[in-house]
mmCIF file of C-alpha atoms in Angstrom:
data_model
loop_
_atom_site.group_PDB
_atom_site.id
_atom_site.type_symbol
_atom_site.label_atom_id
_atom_site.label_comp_id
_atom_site.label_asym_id
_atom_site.label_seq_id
_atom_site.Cartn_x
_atom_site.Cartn_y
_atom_site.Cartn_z
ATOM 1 C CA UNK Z 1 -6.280 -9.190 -1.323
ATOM 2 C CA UNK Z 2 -5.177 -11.993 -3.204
ATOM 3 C CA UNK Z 3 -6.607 -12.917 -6.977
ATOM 4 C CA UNK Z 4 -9.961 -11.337 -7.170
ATOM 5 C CA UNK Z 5 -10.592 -11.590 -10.290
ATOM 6 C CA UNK Z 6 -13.163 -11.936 -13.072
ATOM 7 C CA UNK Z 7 -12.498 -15.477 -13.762
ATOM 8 C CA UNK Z 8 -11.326 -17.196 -10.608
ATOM 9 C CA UNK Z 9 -14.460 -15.822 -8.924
ATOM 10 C CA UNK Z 10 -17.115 -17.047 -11.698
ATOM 11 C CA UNK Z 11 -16.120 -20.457 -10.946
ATOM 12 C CA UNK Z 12 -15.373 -20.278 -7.409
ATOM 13 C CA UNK Z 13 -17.329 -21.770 -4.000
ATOM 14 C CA UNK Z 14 -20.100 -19.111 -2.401
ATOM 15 C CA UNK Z 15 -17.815 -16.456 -4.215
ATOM 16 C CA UNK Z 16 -20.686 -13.399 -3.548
ATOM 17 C CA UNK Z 17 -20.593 -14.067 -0.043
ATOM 18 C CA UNK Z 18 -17.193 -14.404 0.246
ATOM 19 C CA UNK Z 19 -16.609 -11.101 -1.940
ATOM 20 C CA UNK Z 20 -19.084 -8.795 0.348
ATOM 21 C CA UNK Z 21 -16.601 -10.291 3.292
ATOM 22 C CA UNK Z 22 -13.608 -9.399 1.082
ATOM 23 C CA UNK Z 23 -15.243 -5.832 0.318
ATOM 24 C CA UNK Z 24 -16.200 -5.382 4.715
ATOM 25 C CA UNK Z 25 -12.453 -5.983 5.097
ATOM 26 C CA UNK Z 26 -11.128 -3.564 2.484
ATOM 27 C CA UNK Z 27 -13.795 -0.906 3.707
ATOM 28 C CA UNK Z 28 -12.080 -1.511 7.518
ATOM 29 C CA UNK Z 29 -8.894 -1.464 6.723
ATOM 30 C CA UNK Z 30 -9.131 1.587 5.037
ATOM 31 C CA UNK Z 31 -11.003 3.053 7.895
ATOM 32 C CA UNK Z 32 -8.408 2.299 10.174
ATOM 33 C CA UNK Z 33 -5.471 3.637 7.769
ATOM 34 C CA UNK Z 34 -4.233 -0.112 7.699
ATOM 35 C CA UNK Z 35 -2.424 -0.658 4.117
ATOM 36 C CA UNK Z 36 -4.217 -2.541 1.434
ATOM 37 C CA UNK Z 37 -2.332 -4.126 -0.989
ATOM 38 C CA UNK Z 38 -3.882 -6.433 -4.146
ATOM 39 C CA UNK Z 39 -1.781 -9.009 -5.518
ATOM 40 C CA UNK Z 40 -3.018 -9.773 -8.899
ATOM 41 C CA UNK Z 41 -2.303 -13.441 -10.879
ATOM 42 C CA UNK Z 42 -1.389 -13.587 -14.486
ATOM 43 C CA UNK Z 43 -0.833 -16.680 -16.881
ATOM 44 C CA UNK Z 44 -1.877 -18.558 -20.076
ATOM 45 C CA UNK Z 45 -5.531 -18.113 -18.979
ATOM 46 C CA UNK Z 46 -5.181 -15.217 -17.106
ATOM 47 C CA UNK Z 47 -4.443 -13.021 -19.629
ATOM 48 C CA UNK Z 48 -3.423 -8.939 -18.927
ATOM 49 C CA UNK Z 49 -6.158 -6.651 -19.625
ATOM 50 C CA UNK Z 50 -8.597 -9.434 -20.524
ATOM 51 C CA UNK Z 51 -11.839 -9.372 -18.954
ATOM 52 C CA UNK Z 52 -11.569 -11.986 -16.988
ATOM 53 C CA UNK Z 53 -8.013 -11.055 -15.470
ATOM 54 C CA UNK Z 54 -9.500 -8.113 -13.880
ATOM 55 C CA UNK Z 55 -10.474 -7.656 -10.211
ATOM 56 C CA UNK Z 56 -14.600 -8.253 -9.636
ATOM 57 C CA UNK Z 57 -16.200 -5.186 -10.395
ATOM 58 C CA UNK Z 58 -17.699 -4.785 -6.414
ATOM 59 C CA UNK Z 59 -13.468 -4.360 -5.059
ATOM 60 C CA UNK Z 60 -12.263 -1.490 -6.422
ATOM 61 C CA UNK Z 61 -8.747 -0.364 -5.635
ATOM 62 C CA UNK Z 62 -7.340 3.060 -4.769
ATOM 63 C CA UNK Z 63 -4.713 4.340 -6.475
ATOM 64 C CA UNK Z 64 -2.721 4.809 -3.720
ATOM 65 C CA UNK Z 65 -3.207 1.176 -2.689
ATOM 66 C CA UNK Z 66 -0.267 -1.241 -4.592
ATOM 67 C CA UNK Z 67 -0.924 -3.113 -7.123
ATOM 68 C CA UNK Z 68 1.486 -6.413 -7.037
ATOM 69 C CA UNK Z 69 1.304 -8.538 -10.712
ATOM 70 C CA UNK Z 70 2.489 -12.358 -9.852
ATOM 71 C CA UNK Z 71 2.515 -15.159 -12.088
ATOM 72 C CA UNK Z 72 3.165 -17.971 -9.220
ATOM 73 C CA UNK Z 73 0.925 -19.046 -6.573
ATOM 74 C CA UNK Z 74 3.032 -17.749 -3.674
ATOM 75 C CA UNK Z 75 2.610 -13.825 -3.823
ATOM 76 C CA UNK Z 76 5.765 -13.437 -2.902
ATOM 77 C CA UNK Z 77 7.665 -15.566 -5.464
ATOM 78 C CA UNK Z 78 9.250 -13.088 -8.396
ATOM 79 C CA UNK Z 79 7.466 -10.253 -6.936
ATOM 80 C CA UNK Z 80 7.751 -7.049 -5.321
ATOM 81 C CA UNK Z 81 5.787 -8.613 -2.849
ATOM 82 C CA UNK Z 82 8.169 -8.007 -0.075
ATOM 83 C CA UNK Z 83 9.505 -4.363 -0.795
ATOM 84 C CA UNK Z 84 6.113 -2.964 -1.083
ATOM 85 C CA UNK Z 85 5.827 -4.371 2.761
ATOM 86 C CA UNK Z 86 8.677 -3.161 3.733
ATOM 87 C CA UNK Z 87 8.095 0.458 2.820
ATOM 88 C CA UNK Z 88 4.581 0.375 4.460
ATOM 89 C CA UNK Z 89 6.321 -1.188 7.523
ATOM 90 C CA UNK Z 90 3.843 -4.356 7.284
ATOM 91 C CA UNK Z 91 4.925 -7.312 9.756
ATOM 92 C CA UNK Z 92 1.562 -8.684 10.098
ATOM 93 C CA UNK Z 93 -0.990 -10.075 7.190
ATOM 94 C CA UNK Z 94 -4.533 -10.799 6.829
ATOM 95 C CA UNK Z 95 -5.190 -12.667 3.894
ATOM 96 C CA UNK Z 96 -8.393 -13.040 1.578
ATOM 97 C CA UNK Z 97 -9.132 -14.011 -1.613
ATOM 98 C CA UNK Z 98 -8.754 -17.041 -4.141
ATOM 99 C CA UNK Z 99 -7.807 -20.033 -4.495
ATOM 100 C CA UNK Z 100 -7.635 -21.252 -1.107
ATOM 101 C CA UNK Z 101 -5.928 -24.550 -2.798
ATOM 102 C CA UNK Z 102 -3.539 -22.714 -4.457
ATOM 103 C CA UNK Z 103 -2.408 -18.960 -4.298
ATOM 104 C CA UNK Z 104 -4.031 -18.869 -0.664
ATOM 105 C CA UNK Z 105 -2.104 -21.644 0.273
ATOM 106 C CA UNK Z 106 1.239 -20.343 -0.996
ATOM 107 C CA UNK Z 107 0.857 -17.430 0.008
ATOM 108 C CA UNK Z 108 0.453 -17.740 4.034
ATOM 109 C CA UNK Z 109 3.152 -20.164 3.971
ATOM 110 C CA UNK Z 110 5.535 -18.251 2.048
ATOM 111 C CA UNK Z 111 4.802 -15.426 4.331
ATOM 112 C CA UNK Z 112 5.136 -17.163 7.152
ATOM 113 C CA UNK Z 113 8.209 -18.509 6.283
ATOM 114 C CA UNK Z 114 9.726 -15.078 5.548
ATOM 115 C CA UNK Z 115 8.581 -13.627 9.388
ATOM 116 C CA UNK Z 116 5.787 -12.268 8.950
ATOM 117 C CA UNK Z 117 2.353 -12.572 11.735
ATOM 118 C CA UNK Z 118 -0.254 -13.940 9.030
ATOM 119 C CA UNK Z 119 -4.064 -14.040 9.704
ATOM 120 C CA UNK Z 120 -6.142 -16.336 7.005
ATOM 121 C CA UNK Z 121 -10.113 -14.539 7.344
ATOM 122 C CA UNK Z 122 -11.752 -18.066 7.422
ATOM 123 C CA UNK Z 123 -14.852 -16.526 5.320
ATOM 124 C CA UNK Z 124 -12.662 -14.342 3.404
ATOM 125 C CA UNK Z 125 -11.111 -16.908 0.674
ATOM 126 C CA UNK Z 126 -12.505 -19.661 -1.774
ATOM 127 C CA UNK Z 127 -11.603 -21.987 -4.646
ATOM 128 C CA UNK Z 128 -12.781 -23.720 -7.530
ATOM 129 C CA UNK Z 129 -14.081 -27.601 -7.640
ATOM 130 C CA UNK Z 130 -11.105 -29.653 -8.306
ATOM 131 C CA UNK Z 131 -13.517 -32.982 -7.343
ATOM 132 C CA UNK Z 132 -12.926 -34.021 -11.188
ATOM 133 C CA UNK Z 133 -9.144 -34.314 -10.569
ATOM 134 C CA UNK Z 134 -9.523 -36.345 -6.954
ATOM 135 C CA UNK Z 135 -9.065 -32.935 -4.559
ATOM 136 C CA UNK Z 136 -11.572 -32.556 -1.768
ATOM 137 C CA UNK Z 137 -14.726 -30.044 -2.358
ATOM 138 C CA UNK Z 138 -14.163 -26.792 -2.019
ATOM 139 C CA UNK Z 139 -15.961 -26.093 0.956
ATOM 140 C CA UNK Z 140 -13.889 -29.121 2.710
ATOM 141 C CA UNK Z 141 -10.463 -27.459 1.174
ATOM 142 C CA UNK Z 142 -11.715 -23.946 3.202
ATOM 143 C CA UNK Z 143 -12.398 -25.641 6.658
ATOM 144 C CA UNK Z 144 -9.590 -28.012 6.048
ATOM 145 C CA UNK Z 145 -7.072 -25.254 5.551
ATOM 146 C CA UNK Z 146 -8.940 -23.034 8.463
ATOM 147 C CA UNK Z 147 -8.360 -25.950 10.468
ATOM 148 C CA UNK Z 148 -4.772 -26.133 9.862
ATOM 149 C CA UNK Z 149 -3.698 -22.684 9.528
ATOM 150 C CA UNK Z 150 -5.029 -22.018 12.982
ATOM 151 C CA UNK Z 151 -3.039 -24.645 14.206
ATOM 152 C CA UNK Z 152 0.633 -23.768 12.873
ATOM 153 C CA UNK Z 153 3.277 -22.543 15.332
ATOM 154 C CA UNK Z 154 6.630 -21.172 14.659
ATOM 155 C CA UNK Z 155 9.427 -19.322 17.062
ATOM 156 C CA UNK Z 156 8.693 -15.462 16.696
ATOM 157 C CA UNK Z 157 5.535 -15.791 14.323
ATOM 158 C CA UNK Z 158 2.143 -16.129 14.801
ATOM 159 C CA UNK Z 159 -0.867 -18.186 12.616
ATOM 160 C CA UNK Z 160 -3.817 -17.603 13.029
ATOM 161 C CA UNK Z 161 -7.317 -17.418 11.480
ATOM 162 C CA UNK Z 162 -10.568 -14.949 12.276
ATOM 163 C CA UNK Z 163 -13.865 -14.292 10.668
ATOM 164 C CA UNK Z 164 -14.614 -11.147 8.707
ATOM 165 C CA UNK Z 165 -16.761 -9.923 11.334
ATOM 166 C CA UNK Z 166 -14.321 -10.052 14.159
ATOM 167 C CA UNK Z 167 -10.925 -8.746 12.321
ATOM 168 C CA UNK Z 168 -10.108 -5.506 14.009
ATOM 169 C CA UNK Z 169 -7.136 -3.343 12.296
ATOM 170 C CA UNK Z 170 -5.558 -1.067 14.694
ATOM 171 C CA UNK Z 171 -5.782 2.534 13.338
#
């Protein structure tokens, strides 16, 4: 679960929906024993411990569920990203959360790139409207990235992307 927090949620596309489909997916996973990690973004305006940095109040994470801190778009970038993977012998993703355009973005790709199976849930992530700086609405960024995620091929890897309703973790 990528970025759920306080303030990239209050200004982000049909965030409630797309929160209740984040929440279904944490609520499965757990069911099924499937790790759940949070990756959590930090910066200028993102500011640890503030308010706003904080997850939404409706995800709540376990205490035996990792906690990454990041401070780049890609999760992976100067994080223990990888190594908390490793230990939990993770080879496959499924990614939710914010900002499609950003942290979503960099985040399947940089996990793609590193070997990993990644699954974008297509109703499952969301971003803010960049219109004002020339970007596509938000709602065209989400089925524009859908689009293309489903779509990328690589030897020994697989893309794909599912809605909340039909992701299935193995138990």
């Amino acid at each position: 679960m990528i970025d759920v927090q306080n303030d990239v949620m209050a200004e982000s596309y049909n965030s409630e929906a797309v929160i209740a489909n984040i929440k279904s997916l944490v609520d499965k996973a757990r069911s099924a024993g499937t790790a759940v990690v949070w990756v959590q973004h930090s910066d200028a305006e993102l500011v640890p411990g503030s308010e706003g940095w904080h997850y939404v109040p409706e995800l709540v994470r376990l205490e035996s569920e990792p906690l990454v801190p990041k401070m780049y778009g890609d999760s992976f970038e100067g994080t223990a990203l990888e190594e908390v993977l490793a230990h939990k012998g993770v080879g496959k993703l499924v990614v939710a959360g914010a900002q499609t355009d950003m942290c979503i973005r960099s985040t399947i790709h940089g996990a793609f790139a590193r070997g990993y199976d990644v699954t974008l849930v297509s109703d499952a992530h969301t971003g803010a409207d960049l219109t004002d700086w020339g970007a596509p609405s938000p709602e065209l960024v989400i089925v524009h990235t859908n689009l293309y995620w489903d779509n990328q091929k690589a030897p020994g890897r697989t893309a794909s992307t599912v809605e909340t309703a039909a992701v299935q973790f193995a138990p």
